[in-house]
mmCIF file of C-alpha atoms in Angstrom:
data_model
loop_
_atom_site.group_PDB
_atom_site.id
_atom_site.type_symbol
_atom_site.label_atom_id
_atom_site.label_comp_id
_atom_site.label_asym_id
_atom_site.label_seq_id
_atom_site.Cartn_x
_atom_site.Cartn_y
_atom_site.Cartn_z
ATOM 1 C CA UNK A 1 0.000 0.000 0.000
ATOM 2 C CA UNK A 2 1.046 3.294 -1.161
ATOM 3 C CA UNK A 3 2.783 5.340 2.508
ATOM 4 C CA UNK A 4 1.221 8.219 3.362
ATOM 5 C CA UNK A 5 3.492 11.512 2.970
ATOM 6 C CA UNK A 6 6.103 12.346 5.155
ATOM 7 C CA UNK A 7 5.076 14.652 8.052
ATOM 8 C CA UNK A 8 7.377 17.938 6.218
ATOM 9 C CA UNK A 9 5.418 17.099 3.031
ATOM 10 C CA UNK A 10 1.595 18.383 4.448
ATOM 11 C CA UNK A 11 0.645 22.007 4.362
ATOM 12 C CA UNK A 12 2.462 24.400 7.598
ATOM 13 C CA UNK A 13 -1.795 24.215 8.683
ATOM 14 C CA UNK A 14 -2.016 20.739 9.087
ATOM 15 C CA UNK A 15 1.203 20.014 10.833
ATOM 16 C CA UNK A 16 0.529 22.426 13.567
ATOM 17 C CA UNK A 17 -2.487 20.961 13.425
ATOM 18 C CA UNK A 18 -1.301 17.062 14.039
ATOM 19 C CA UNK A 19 -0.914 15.481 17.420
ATOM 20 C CA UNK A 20 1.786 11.993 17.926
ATOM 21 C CA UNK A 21 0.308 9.841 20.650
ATOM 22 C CA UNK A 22 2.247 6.865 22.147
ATOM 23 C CA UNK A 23 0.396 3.305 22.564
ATOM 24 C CA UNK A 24 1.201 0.733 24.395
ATOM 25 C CA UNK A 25 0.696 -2.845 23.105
ATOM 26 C CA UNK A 26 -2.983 -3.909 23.594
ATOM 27 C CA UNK A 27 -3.808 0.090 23.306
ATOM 28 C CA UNK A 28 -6.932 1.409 21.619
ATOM 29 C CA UNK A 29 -6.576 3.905 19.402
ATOM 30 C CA UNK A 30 -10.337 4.962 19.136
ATOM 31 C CA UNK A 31 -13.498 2.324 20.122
ATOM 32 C CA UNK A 32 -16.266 1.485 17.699
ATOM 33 C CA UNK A 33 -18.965 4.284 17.739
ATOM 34 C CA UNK A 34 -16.508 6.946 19.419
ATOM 35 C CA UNK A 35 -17.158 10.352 17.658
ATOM 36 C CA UNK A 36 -14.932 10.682 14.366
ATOM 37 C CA UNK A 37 -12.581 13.617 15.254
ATOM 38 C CA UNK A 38 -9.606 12.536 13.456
ATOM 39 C CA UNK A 39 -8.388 10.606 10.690
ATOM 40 C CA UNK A 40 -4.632 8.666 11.858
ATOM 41 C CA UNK A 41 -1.177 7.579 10.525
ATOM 42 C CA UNK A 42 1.141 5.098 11.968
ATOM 43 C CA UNK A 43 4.840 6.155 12.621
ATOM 44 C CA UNK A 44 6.167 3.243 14.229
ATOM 45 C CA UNK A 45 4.701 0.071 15.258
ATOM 46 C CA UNK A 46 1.430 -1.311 14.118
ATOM 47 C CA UNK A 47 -2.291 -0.761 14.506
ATOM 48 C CA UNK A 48 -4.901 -3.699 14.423
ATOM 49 C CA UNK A 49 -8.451 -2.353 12.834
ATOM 50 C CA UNK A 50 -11.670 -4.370 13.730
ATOM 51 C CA UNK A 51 -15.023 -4.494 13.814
ATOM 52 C CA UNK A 52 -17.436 -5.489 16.517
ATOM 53 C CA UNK A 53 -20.620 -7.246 15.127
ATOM 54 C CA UNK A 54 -24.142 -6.885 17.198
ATOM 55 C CA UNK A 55 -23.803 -10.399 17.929
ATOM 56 C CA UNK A 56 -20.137 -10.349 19.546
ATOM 57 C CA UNK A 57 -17.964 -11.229 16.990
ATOM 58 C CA UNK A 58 -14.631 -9.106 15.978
ATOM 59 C CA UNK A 59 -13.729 -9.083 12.469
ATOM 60 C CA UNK A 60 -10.301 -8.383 11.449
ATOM 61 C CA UNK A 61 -10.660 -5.291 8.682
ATOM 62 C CA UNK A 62 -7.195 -4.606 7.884
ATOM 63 C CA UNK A 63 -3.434 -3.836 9.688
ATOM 64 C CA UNK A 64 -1.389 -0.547 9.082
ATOM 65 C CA UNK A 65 1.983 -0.506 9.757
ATOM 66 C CA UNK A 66 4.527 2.581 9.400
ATOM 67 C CA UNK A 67 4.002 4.857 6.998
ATOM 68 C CA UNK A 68 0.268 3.574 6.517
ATOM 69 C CA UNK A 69 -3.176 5.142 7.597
ATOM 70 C CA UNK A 70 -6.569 4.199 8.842
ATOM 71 C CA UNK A 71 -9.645 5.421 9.916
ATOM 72 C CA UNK A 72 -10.119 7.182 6.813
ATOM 73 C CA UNK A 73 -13.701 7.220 7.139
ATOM 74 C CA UNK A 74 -13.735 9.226 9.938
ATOM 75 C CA UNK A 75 -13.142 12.363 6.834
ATOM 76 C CA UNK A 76 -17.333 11.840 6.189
ATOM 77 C CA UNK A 77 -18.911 10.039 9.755
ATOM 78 C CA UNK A 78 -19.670 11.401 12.855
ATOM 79 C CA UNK A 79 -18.817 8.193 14.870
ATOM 80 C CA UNK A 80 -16.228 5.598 14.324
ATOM 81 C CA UNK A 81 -17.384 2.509 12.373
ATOM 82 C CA UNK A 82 -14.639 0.583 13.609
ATOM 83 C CA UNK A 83 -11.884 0.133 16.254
ATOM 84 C CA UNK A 84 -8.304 0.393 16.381
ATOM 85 C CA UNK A 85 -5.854 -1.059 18.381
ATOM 86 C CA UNK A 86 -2.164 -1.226 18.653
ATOM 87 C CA UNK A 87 -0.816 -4.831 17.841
ATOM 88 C CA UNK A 88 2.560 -3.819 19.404
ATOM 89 C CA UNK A 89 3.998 -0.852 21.103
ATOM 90 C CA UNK A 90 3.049 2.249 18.644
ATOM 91 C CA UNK A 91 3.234 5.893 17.772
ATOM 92 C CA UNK A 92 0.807 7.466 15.975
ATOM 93 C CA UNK A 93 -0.168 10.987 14.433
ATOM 94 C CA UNK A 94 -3.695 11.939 14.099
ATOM 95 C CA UNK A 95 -5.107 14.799 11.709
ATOM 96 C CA UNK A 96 -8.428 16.560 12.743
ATOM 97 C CA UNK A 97 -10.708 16.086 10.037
ATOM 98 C CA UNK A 98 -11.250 19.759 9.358
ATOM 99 C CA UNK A 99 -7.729 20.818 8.720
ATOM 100 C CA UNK A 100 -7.436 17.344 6.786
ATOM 101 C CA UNK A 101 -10.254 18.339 4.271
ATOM 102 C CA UNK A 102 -9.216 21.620 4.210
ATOM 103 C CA UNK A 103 -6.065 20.454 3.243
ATOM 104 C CA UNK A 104 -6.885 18.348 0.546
ATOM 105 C CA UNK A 105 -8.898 20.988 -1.337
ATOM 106 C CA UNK A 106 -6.342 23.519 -1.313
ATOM 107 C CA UNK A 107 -3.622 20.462 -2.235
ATOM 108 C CA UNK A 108 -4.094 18.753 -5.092
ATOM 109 C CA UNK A 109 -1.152 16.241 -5.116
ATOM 110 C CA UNK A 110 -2.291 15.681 -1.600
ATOM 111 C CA UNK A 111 -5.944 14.656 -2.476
ATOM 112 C CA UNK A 112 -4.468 12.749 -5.331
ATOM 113 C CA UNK A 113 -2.147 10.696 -3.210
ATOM 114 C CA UNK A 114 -5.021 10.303 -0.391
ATOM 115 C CA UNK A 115 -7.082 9.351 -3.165
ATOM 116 C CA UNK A 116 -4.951 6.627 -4.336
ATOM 117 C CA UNK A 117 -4.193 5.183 -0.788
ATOM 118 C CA UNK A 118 -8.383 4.535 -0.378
ATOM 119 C CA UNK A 119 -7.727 2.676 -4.126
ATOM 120 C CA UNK A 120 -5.170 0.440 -2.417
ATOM 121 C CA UNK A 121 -7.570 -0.461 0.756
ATOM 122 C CA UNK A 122 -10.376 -1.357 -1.421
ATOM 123 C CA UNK A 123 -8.394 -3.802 -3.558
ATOM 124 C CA UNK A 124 -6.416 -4.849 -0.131
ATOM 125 C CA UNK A 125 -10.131 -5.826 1.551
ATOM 126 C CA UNK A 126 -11.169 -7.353 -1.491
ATOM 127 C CA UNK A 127 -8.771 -9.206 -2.179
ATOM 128 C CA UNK A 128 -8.690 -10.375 1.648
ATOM 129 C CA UNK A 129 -12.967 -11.357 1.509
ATOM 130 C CA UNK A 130 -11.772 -13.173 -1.832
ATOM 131 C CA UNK A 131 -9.286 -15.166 0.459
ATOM 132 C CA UNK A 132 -11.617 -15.527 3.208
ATOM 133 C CA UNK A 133 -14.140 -17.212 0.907
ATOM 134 C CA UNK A 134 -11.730 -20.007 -0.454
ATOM 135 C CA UNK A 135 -12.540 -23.450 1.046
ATOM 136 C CA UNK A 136 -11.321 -25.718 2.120
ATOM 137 C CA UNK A 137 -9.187 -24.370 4.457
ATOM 138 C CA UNK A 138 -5.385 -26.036 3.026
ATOM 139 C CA UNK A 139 -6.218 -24.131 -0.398
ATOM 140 C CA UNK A 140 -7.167 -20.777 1.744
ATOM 141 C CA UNK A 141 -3.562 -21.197 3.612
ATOM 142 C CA UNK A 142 -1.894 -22.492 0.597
ATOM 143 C CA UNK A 143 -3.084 -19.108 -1.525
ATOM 144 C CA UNK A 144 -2.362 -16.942 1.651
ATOM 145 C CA UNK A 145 1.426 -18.393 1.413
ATOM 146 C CA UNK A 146 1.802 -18.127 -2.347
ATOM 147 C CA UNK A 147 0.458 -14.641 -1.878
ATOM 148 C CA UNK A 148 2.824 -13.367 1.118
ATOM 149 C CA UNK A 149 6.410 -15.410 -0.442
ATOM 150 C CA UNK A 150 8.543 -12.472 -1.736
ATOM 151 C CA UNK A 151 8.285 -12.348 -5.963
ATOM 152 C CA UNK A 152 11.590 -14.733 -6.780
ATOM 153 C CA UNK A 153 11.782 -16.325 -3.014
ATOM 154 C CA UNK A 154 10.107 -19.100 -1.181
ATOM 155 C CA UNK A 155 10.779 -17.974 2.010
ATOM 156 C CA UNK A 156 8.415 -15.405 3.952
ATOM 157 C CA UNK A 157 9.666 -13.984 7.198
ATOM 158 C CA UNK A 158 6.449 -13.298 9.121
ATOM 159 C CA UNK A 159 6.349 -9.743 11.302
ATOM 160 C CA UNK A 160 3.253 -11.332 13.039
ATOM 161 C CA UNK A 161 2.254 -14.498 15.376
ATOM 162 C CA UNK A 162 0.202 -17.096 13.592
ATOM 163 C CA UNK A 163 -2.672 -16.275 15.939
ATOM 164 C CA UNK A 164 -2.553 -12.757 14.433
ATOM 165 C CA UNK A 165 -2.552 -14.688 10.536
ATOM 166 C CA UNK A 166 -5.140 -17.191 11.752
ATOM 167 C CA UNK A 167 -7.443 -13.756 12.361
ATOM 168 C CA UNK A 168 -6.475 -12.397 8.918
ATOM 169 C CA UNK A 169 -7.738 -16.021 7.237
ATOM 170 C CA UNK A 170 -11.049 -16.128 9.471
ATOM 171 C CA UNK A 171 -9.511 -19.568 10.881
ATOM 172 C CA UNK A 172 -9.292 -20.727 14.358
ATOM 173 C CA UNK A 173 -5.573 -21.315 15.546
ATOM 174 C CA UNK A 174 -6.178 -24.767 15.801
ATOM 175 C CA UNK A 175 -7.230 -25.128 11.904
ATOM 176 C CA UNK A 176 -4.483 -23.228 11.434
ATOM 177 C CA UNK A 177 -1.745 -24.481 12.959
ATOM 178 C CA UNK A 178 -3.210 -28.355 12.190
ATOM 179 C CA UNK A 179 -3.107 -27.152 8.601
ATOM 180 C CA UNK A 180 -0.013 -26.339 8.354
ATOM 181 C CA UNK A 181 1.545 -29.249 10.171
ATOM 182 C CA UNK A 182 -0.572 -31.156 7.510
ATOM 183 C CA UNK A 183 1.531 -29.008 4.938
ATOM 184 C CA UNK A 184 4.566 -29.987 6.083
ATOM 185 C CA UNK A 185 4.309 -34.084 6.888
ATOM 186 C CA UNK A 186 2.865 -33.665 3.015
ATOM 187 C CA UNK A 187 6.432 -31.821 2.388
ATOM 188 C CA UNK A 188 4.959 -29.091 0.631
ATOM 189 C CA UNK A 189 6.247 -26.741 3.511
ATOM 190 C CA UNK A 190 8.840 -26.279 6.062
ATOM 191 C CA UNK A 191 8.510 -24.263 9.476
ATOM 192 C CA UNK A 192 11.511 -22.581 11.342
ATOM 193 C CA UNK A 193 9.478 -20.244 14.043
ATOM 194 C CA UNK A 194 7.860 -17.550 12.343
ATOM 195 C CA UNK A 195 10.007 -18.279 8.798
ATOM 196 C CA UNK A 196 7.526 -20.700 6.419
ATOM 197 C CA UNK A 197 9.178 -22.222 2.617
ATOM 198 C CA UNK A 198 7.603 -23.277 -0.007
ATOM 199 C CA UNK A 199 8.879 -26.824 -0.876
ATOM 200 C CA UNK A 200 6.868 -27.665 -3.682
ATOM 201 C CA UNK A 201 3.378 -26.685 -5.037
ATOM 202 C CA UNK A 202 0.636 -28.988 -3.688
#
C-alpha cells in the first residue's frame, strides 16, 4: 500500500495541526462508535483495525503498519465505524478532520495521493474477503502463502504471530496451525518459528 506523505510534506496548517500519541501494546486507538474527530497515521509500530458485530464477533478489517493510515472514514462520519488497536507498542499521528479536508482541497497532489491510498484499501479488503471465501481451508492457507512469499523467493519472514494470521484467514488457531503441520508431513512446507518455505506446489 502506497505510505502516506512524510510529516514535512503536508501544508504548515495541518502540521501544527497534528498530534503523535504513544500506545502501548494492547492500546486502543479509538473504540467502535466513538465520535470521528480525526483521521490517523502510523509512525512506528502497528495498529490492528476491527469491527465489533451486534452479535459479539470481531472481524479483522485490515493492519497498518509505518508509513500507513486508517480510519479514513472518519473524513465523512460522525462516529467511528470501527476500532483500532495497537498490535505492538506504537506511535501514531492523528489529523483533525477539518484541517485534513481543508487540506486536501487547497492540495491537489495531496488529495491525489489520499485518493490513491483509499484505491489500495479497497483492492487490499477485497482481495482479503476473496481469500476468506476459499474453502477448504489447506487451499485458503496455501493461496495466503503463495500470496505473502517475496516475488523470486520461497521464504516469507512473518512480522506477526500465527494467531494474528489465523485472524487475517477467518480460521481458528487450531485449523491453522493443524493445517499447516498437515503441509509440512505432506512436504509441501517447512517451518523454522515464524520463517515458512515453499517446498513444492501442492
Amino acid at each position: 500500500m502506497p505510505e502516506f506523505p512524510t510529516f514535512d510534506q503536508f501544508p504548515p496548517a495541518l502540521q501544527a495541526a497534528a498530534v503523535r500519541r504513544k500506545l502501548q501494546s494492547g492500546e486502543s486507538v479509538f473504540r467502535q462508535g466513538d465520535t470521528a474527530l480525526a483521521f490517523y497515521a502510523v509512525e512506528r509500530g502497528r495498529i490492528r483495525v476491527v469491527s465489533h458485530t451486534r452479535t459479539g464477533r470481531t472481524v479483522l478489517l485490515y493492519r497498518a503498519v509505518a508509513g500507513e493510515c486508517f480510519a479514513e472514514t472518519s473524513l465523512f462520519a460522525e462516529q467511528y465505524s470501527c476500532e483500532a488497536i495497537a498490535d505492538v507498542p506504537a506511535q501514531v499521528v492523528s489529523f483533525p478532520t477539518a484541517a485534513l479536508v481543508a487540506a486536501l482541497r487547497f492540495k491537489p497532489e495531496l488529495a491525489e495521493h489520499f485518493l490513491q491510498m483509499l484505491s489500495e484499501r479497497i483492492h487490499s479488503l477485497k482481495e482479503r474477503v476473496n481469500l476468506q471465501n476459499i474453502a477448504p481451508a489447506r487451499d485458503r492457507v496455501l493461496e495466503y502463502l503463495f500470496v505473502a512469499v517475496p516475488p523470486g523467493q520461497t521464504t516469507v519472514a512473518f512480522d506477526r504471530s500465527f494467531r494474528e494470521i489465523a485472524d487475517e484467514l477467518n480460521l481458528t488457531q487450531e485449523t491453522l496451525y493443524r493445517t499447516l503441520a498437515e503441509l509440512e508431513r505432506e512436504g509441501v512446507i517447512s517451518r523454522q518459528k515464524r520463517s515458512i518455505t515453499l517446498r513444492r506446489t501442492a
